Coordinates of C-alpha atoms in Angstrom, one line a residue:
X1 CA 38.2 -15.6 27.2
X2 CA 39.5 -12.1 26.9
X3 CA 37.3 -11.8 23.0
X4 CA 34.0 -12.0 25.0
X5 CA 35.2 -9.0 27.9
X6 CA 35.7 -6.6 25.0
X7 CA 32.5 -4.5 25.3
X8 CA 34.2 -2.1 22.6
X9 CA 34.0 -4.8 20.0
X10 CA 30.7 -4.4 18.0
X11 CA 28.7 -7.2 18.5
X12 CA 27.1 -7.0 15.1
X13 CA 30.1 -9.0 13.8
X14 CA 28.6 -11.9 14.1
X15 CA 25.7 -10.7 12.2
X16 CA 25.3 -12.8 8.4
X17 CA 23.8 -9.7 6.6
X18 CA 26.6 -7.1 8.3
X19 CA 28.3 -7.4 4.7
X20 CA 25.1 -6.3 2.8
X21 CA 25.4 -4.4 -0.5
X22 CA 23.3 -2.7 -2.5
X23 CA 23.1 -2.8 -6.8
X24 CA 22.0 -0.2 -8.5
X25 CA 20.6 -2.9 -12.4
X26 CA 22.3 -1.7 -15.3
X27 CA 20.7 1.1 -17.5
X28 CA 18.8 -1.6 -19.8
X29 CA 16.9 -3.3 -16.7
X30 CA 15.9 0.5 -15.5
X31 CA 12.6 2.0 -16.5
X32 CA 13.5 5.1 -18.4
X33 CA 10.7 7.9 -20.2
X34 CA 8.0 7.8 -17.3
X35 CA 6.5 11.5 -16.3
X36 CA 6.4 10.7 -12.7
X37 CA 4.0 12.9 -10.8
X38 CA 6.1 16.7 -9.6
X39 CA 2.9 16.1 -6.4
X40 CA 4.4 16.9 -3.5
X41 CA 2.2 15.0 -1.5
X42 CA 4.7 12.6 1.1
X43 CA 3.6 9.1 -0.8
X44 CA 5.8 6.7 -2.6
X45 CA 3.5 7.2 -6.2
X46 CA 4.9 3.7 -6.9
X47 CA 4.1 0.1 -6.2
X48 CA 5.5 -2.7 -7.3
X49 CA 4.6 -7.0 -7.0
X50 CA 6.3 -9.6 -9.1
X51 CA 4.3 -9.3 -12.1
X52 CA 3.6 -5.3 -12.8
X53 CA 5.3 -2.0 -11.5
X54 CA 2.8 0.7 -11.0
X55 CA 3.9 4.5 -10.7
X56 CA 1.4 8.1 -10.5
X57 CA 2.5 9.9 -13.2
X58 CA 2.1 13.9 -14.1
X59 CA -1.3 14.5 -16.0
X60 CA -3.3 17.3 -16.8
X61 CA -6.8 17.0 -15.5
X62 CA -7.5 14.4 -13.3
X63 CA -5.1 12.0 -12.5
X64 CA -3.8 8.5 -14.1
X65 CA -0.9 6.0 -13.1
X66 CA 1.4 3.9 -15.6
X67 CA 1.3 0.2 -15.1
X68 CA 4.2 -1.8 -16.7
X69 CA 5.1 -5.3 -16.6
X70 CA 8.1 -6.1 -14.4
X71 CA 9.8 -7.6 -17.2
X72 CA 9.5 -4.6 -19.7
X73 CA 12.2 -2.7 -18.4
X74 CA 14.0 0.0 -21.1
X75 CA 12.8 3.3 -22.8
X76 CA 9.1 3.3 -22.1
X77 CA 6.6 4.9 -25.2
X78 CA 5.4 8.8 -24.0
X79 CA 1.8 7.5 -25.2
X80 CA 1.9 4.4 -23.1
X81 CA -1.5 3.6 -21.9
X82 CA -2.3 5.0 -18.3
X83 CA -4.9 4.2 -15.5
X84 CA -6.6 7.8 -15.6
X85 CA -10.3 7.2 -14.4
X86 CA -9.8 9.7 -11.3
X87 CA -11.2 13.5 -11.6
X88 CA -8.5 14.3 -9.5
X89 CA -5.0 14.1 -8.7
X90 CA -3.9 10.4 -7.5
X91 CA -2.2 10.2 -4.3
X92 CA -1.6 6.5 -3.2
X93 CA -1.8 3.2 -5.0
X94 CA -1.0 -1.0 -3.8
X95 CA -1.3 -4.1 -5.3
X96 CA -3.4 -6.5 -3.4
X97 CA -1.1 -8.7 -1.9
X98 CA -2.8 -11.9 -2.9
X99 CA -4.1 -11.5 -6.7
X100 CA -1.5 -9.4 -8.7
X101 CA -3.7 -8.1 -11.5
X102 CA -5.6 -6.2 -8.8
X103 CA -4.7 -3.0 -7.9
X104 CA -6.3 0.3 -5.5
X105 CA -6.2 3.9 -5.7
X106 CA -7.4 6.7 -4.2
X107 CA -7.7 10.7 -5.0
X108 CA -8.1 14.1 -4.5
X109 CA -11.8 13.2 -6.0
X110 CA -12.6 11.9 -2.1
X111 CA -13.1 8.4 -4.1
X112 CA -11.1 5.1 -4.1
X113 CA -11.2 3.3 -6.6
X114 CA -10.3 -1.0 -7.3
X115 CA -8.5 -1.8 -10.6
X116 CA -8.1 -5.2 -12.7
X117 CA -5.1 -5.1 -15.0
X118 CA -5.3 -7.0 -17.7
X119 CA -2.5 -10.4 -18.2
X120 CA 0.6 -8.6 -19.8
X121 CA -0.7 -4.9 -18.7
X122 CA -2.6 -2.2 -20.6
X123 CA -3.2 -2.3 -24.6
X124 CA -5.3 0.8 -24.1
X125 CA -6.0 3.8 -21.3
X126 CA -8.2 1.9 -19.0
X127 CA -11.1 4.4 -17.5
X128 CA -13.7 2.1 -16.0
X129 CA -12.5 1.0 -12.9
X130 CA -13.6 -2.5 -11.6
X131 CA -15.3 -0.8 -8.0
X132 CA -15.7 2.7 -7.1
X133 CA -15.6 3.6 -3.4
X134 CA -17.4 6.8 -2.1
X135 CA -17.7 7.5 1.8
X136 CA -15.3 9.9 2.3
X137 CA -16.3 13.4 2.6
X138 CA -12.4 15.0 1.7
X139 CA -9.6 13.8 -0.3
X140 CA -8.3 10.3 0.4
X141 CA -4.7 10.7 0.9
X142 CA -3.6 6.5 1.9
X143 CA -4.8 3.2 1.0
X144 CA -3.7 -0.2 2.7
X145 CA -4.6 -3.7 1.9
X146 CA -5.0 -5.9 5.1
X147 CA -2.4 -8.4 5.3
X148 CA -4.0 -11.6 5.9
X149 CA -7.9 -11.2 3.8
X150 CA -7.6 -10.6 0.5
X151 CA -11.2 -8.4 0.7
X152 CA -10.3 -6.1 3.2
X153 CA -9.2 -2.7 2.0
X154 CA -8.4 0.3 4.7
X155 CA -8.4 4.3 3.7
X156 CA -7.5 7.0 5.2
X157 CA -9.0 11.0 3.9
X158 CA -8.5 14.1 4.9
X159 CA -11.8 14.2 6.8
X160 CA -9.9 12.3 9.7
X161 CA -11.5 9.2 9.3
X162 CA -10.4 5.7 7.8
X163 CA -12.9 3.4 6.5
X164 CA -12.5 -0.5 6.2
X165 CA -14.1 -1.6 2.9
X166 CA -15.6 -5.2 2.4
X167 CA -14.6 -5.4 -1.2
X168 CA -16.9 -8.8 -1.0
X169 CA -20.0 -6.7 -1.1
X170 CA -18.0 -3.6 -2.0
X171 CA -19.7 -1.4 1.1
X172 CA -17.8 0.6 4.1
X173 CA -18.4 -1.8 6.9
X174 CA -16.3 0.1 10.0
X175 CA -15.3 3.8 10.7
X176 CA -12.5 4.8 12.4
X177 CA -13.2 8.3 14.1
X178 CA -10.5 8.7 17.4
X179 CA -8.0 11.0 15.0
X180 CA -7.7 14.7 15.3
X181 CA -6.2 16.0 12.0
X182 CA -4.9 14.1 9.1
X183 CA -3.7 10.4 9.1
X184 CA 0.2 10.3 7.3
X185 CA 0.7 6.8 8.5
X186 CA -1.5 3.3 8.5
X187 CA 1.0 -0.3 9.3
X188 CA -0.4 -3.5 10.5
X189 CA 1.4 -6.2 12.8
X190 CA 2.0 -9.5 11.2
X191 CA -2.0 -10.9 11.7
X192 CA -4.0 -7.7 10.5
X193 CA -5.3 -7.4 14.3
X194 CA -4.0 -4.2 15.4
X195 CA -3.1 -0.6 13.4
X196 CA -0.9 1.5 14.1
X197 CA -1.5 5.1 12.4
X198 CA 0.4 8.3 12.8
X199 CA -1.1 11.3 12.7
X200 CA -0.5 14.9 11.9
X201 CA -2.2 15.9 15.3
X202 CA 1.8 14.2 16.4
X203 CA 0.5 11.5 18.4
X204 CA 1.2 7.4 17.6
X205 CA -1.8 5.6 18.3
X206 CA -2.3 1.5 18.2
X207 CA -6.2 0.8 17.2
X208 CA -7.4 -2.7 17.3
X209 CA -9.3 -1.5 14.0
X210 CA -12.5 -3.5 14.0
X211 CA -13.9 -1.9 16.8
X212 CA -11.8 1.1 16.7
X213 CA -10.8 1.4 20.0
X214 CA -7.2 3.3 20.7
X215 CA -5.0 0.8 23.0
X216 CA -2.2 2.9 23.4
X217 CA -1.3 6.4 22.1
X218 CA 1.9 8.6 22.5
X219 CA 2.4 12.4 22.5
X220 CA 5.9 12.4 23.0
X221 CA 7.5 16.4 22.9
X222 CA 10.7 14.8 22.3
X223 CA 10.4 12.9 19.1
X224 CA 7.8 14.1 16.7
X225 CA 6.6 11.0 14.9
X226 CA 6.1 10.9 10.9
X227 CA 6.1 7.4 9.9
X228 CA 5.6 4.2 12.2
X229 CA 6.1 0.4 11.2
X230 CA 5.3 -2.8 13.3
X231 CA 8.4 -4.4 13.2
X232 CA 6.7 -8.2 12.4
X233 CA 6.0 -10.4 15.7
X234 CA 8.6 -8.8 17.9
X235 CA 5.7 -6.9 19.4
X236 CA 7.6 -3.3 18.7
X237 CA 6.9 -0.3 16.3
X238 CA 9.6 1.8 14.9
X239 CA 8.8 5.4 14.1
X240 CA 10.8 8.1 12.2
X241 CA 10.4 12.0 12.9
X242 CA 12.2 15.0 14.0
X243 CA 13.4 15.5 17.7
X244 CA 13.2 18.7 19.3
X245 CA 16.2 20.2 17.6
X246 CA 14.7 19.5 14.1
X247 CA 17.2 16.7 13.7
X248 CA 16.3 13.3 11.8
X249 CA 15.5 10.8 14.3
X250 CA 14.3 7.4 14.9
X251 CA 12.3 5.5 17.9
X252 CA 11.7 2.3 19.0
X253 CA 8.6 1.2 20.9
X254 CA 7.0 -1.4 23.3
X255 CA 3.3 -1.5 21.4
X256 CA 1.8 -2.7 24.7
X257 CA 3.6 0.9 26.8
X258 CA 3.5 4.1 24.7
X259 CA 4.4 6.1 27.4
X260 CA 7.9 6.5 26.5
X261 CA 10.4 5.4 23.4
X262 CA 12.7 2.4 24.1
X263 CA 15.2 3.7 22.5
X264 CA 16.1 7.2 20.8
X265 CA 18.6 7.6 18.0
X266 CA 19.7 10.5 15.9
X267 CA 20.2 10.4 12.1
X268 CA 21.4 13.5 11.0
X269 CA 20.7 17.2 9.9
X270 CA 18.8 17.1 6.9
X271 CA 15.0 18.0 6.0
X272 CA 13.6 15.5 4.0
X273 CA 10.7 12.5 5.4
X274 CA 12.9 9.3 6.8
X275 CA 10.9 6.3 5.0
X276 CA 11.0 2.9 7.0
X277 CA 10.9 -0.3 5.7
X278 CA 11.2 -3.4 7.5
X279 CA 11.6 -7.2 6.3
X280 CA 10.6 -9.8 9.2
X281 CA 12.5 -12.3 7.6
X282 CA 15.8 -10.4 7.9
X283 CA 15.0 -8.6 10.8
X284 CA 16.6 -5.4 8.8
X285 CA 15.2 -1.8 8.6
X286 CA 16.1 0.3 5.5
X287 CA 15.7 4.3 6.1
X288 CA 15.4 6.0 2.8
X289 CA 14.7 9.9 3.1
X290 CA 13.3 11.3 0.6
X291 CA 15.0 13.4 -1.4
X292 CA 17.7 11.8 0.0
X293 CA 20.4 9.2 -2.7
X294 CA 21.5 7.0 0.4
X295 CA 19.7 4.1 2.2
X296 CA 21.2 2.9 5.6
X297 CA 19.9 0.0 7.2
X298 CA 19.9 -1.8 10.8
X299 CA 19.7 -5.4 12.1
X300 CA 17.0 -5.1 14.5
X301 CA 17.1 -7.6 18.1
X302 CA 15.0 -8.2 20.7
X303 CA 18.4 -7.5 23.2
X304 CA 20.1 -4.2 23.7
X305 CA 21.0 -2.0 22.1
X306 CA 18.3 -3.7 19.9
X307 CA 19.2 -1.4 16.9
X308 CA 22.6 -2.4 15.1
X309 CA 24.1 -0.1 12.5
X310 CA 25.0 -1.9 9.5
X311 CA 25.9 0.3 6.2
X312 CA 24.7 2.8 3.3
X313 CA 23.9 2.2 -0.1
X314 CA 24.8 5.5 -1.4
X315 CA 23.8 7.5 -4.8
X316 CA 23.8 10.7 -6.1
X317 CA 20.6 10.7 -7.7
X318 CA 17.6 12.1 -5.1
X319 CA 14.6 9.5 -4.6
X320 CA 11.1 10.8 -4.8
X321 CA 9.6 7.8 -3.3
X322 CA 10.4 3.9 -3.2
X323 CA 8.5 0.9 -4.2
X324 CA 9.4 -2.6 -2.4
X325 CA 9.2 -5.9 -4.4
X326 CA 7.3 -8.4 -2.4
X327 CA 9.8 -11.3 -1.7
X328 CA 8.1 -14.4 -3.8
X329 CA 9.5 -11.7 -6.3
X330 CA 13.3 -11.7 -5.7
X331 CA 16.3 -13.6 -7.5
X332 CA 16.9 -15.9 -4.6
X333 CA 19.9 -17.2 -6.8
X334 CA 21.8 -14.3 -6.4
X335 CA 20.9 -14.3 -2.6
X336 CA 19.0 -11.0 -2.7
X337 CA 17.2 -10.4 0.2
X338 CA 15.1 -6.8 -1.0
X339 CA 14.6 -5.2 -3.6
X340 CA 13.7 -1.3 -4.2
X341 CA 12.5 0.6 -7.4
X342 CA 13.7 4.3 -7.0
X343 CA 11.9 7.1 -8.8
X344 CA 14.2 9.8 -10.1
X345 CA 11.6 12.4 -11.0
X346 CA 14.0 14.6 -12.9
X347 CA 15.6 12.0 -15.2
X348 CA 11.6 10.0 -15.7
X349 CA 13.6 7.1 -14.8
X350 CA 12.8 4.1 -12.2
X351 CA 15.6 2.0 -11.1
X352 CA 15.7 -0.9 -9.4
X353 CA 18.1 -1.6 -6.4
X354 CA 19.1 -4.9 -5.1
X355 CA 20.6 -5.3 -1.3
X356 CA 21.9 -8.8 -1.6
X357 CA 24.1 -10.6 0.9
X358 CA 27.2 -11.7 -0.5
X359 CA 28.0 -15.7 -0.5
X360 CA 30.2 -17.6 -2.5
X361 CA 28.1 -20.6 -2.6
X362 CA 25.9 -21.1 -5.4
X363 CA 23.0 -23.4 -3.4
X364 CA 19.9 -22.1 -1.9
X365 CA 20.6 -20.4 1.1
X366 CA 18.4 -21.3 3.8
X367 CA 19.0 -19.5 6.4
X368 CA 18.5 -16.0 4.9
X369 CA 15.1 -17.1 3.5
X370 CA 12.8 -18.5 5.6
X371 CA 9.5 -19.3 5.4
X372 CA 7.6 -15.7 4.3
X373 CA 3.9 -14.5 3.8
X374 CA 3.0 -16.0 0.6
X375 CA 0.2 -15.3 -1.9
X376 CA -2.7 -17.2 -0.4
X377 CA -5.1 -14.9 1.8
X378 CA -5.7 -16.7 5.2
X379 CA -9.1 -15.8 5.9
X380 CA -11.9 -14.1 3.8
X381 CA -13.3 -10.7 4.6
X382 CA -16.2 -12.1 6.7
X383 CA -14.3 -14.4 9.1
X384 CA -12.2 -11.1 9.3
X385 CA -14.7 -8.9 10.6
X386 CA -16.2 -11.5 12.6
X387 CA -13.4 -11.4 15.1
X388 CA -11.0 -14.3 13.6
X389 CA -7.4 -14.0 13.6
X390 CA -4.7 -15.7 11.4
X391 CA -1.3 -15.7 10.7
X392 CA -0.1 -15.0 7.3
X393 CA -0.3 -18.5 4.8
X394 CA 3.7 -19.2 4.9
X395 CA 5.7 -20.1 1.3
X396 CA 9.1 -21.4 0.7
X397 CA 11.1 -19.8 -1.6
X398 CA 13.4 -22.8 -2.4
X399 CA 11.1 -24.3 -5.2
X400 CA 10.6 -20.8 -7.1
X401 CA 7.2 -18.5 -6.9
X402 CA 4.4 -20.9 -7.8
X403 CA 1.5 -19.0 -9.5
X404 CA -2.3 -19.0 -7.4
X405 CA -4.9 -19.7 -8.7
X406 CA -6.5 -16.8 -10.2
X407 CA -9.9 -18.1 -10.6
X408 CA -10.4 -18.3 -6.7
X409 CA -11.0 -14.6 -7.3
X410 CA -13.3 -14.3 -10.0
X411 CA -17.0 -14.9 -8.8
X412 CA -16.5 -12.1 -6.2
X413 CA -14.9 -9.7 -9.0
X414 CA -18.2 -10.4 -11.2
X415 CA -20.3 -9.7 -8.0
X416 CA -18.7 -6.2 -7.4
X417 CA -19.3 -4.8 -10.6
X418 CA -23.0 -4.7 -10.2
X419 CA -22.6 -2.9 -6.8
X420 CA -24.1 0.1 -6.2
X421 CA -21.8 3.1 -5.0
X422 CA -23.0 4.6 -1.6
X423 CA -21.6 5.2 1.4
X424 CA -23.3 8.3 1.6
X425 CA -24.6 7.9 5.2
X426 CA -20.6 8.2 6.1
X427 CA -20.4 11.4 4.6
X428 CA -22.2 12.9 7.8
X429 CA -24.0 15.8 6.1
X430 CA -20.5 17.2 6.2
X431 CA -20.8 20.4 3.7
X432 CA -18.4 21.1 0.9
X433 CA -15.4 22.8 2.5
X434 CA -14.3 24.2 -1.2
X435 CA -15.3 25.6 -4.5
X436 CA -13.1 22.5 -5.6
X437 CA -15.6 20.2 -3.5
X438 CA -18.8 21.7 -4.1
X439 CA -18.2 21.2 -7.8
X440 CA -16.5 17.4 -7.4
X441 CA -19.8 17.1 -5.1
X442 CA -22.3 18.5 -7.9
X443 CA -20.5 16.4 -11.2
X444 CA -20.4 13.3 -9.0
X445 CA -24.1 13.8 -8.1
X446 CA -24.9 14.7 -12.0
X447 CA -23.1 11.3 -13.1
X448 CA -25.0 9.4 -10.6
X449 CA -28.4 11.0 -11.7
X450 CA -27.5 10.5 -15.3
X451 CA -26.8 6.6 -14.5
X452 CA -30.3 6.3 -13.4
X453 CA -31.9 7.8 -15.9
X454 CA -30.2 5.4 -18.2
X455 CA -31.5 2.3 -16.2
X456 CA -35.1 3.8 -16.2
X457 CA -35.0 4.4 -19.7
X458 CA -34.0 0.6 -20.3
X459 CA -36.0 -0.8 -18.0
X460 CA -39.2 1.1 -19.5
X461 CA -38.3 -0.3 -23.0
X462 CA -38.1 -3.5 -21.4
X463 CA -41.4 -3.6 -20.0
X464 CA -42.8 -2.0 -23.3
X465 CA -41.7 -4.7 -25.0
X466 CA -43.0 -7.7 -22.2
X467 CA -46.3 -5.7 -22.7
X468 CA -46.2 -6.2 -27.0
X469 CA -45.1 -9.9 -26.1
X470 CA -47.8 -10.7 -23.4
X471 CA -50.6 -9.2 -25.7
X472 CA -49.1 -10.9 -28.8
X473 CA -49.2 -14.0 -27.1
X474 CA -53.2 -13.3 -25.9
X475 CA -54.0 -12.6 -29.4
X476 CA -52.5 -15.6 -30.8
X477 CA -54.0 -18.6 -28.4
X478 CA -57.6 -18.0 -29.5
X479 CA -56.5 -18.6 -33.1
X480 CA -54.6 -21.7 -32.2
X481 CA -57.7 -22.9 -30.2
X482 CA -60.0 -22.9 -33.2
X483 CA -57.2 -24.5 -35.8

């Protein structure tokens, strides 16, 4: 009876991932040789899904990204093929959650762009992207898939505005215009029916995105927010930013009262952007800073103190940025429970770091994996838009990762190619705020010019030659009438 008076004694004790480790694979599973991008723009430049590992590599004029399969780990060839369609610098790239071999990217070109990767990754550079997205004015700096309709695609530009794309029909179908400066910041809760997005105006704002109303916002002097995540159905967002002694700090939020943080905890000294990442089925934030070789992580609870310390993977190798492997692509055999891919700019090297939760049994461990968001979307684009909300499509991760069916995704791919690029009406008459843009602007405008001239010239040759056959065909059925 005395145990439970102890108010000293931690209370995450009782906690089954308080002995979580992280392991750093050995040099041959690591991805050595990549020229990962020296941008300093604050993005991961890496993604990551259970077939391919995508990073933004350095490249002079325009910009291109590396796509490897997951299982080609070693010393990668300096004239692998790249991804290099974009005129300019790429700044943000993910996987569609629910078809692997697609993935999006968007530029300093102000375009985004939709990508299909071929079954065991590039043979060649691949240039002709599958949908190219114009409607932003400025450079698009972040790019999110919604996570419950595979067609929906969300980005955010440095004119302040994020569009929702209907990849169905391949058209902007929503604005998003309550932001003052530029958006750092888009996370979803669980459904895909609200967003929250911080901003560089300092303010955390939850948007119920298809009618882009702000519910809540937060200006809070205290703790100037960089990052925010929903933290899955617990109906909280966690931020990270700097407090007002330029410390490292983190806060936790009631989405439905912004007024004021829940909680406020310091990190530590140091300079560099705290990264989030949270896993619903753990309940367990990871902050990695960037820059930063060490990852802590928490339990979080819906009681006080609601965030519980657990431990740090240390290194002494600095991360640029962090890709997360979805979970349908962990070893649950060896009971890991997430999985990071590091990128180490100055070695070229990406390497993959396991948090697993140590147990002695060699069964499947059901209580650390639950059912998760699988690979099937729940709704398409359309319901989506028209107001209808669903849950993610749950999978078990006892039988192994069963593979969707690809095809479900084919007929709209076919449809999208043949989709004209607008969006132009977004653009606002908004004129070119550079040298840089005017001239993106003018070679964008000369391409589009030059596509229509081809498609007159062949449809003129194609109506020459309906004329030869129409009059060929009058010429010939008087001579058949008199045989």
């Amino acid at each position: 009876m005395t145990v439970t008076k102890m108010s000293w004694r931690p209370t995450y004790r009782s906690s089954k991932f308080r002995n979580v480790y992280g392991k750093v694979a050995n040099r041959e599973h690591c991805f050595d040789g990549i020229p990962i991008t020296k941008n300093v723009h604050d993005n991961h430049f890496c993604a990551v899904n259970a077939k391919f590992l995508a990073i933004v590599t350095e490249s002079a004029g325009g910009g291109s990204f590396i796509v490897l399969p997951v299982s080609q780990a070693g010393r990668i060839d300096p004239h692998h093929p790249k991804v290099c369609g974009h005129q300019g610098n790429v700044l943000d790239i993910k996987w569609n959650p629910f078809f692997e071999n697609i993935i999006a990217s968007c530029s300093e070109d102000s375009s985004v762009r939709v990508w299909e990767i071929p079954e065991g990754g590039l043979r060649r550079n691949m240039t002709e992207a599958m949908m190219e997205l114009y409607g932003h004015s400025r450079r698009v700096g972040l790019i999110e898939w919604h996570p419950t309709s595979s067609g929906i695609l969300f980005s955010a530009g440095y004119d302040y505005k994020i569009l929702i794309w209907n990849l169905e029909i391949g058209e902007p179908v929503k604005m998003i215009d309550c932001h003052s400066d530029v958006i750092v910041c888009m996370s979803f809760n669980t459904d895909g029916s609200l967003l929250a997005t911080s901003c560089k105006d300092k303010k955390l704002r939850v948007i119920e995105p298809r009618s882009g109303r702000v519910l809540q916002y937060a200006s809070c002097k205290n703790h100037r927010v960089n990052r925010v995540v929903f933290l899955g159905n617990m109906k909280r967002l966690l931020t990270t930013g700097v407090s007002r002694w330029n410390t490292r700090q983190i806060a936790l939020w009631d989405q439905e009262d912004l007024s004021m943080p829940m909680v406020e905890e310091e990190i530590d000294g140091l300079s560099g952007l705290l990264f989030p990442f949270y896993d619903a089925d753990t309940h367990m934030l990871y902050l990695a800073g960037k820059g930063d070789g060490n990852i802590r992580y928490y339990e979080i609870t819906t009681e006080k103190p609601y965030l519980q310390y657990l431990m740090e993977f240390r290194s002494p190798a600095p991360q640029k940025g962090l890709g997360v492997m979805p979970k349908h692509g962990l070893d649950v055999a060896a009971c890991e429970v997430f999985r990071f891919y590091k990128l180490v700019t100055l070695k070229g090297l990406i390497e993959p770091i396991s948090m697993i939760v140590p147990r002695r049994s060699e069964t499947y461990q059901e209580d650390i994996y639950p059912m998760t968001a699988g690979t099937e979307p729940a709704l398409s684009a359309n319901e989506w838009l028209s107001g209808i909300n669903r849950d993610p499509v749950l999978m078990s991760l006892k039988e192994g990762y069963q593979k969707p069916n690809q095809l479900v995704f084919k007929a709209p791919v076919k449809e999208k190619k043949s989709v004209v690029v607008n969006g132009i009406d977004l653009l606002e008459n908004v004129p070119p705020r550079t040298e840089n843009e005017l001239l993106r602007m003018f070679f964008r405008q000369q391409e589009e010019l030059r596509k229509l001239k081809e498609e007159l010239n062949t449809k003129d040759v194609k109506i020459r030659q309906l004329e030869l056959e129409l009059n060929n065909l009058r010429n010939v059925s008087p001579a058949g009438n008199n045989v």
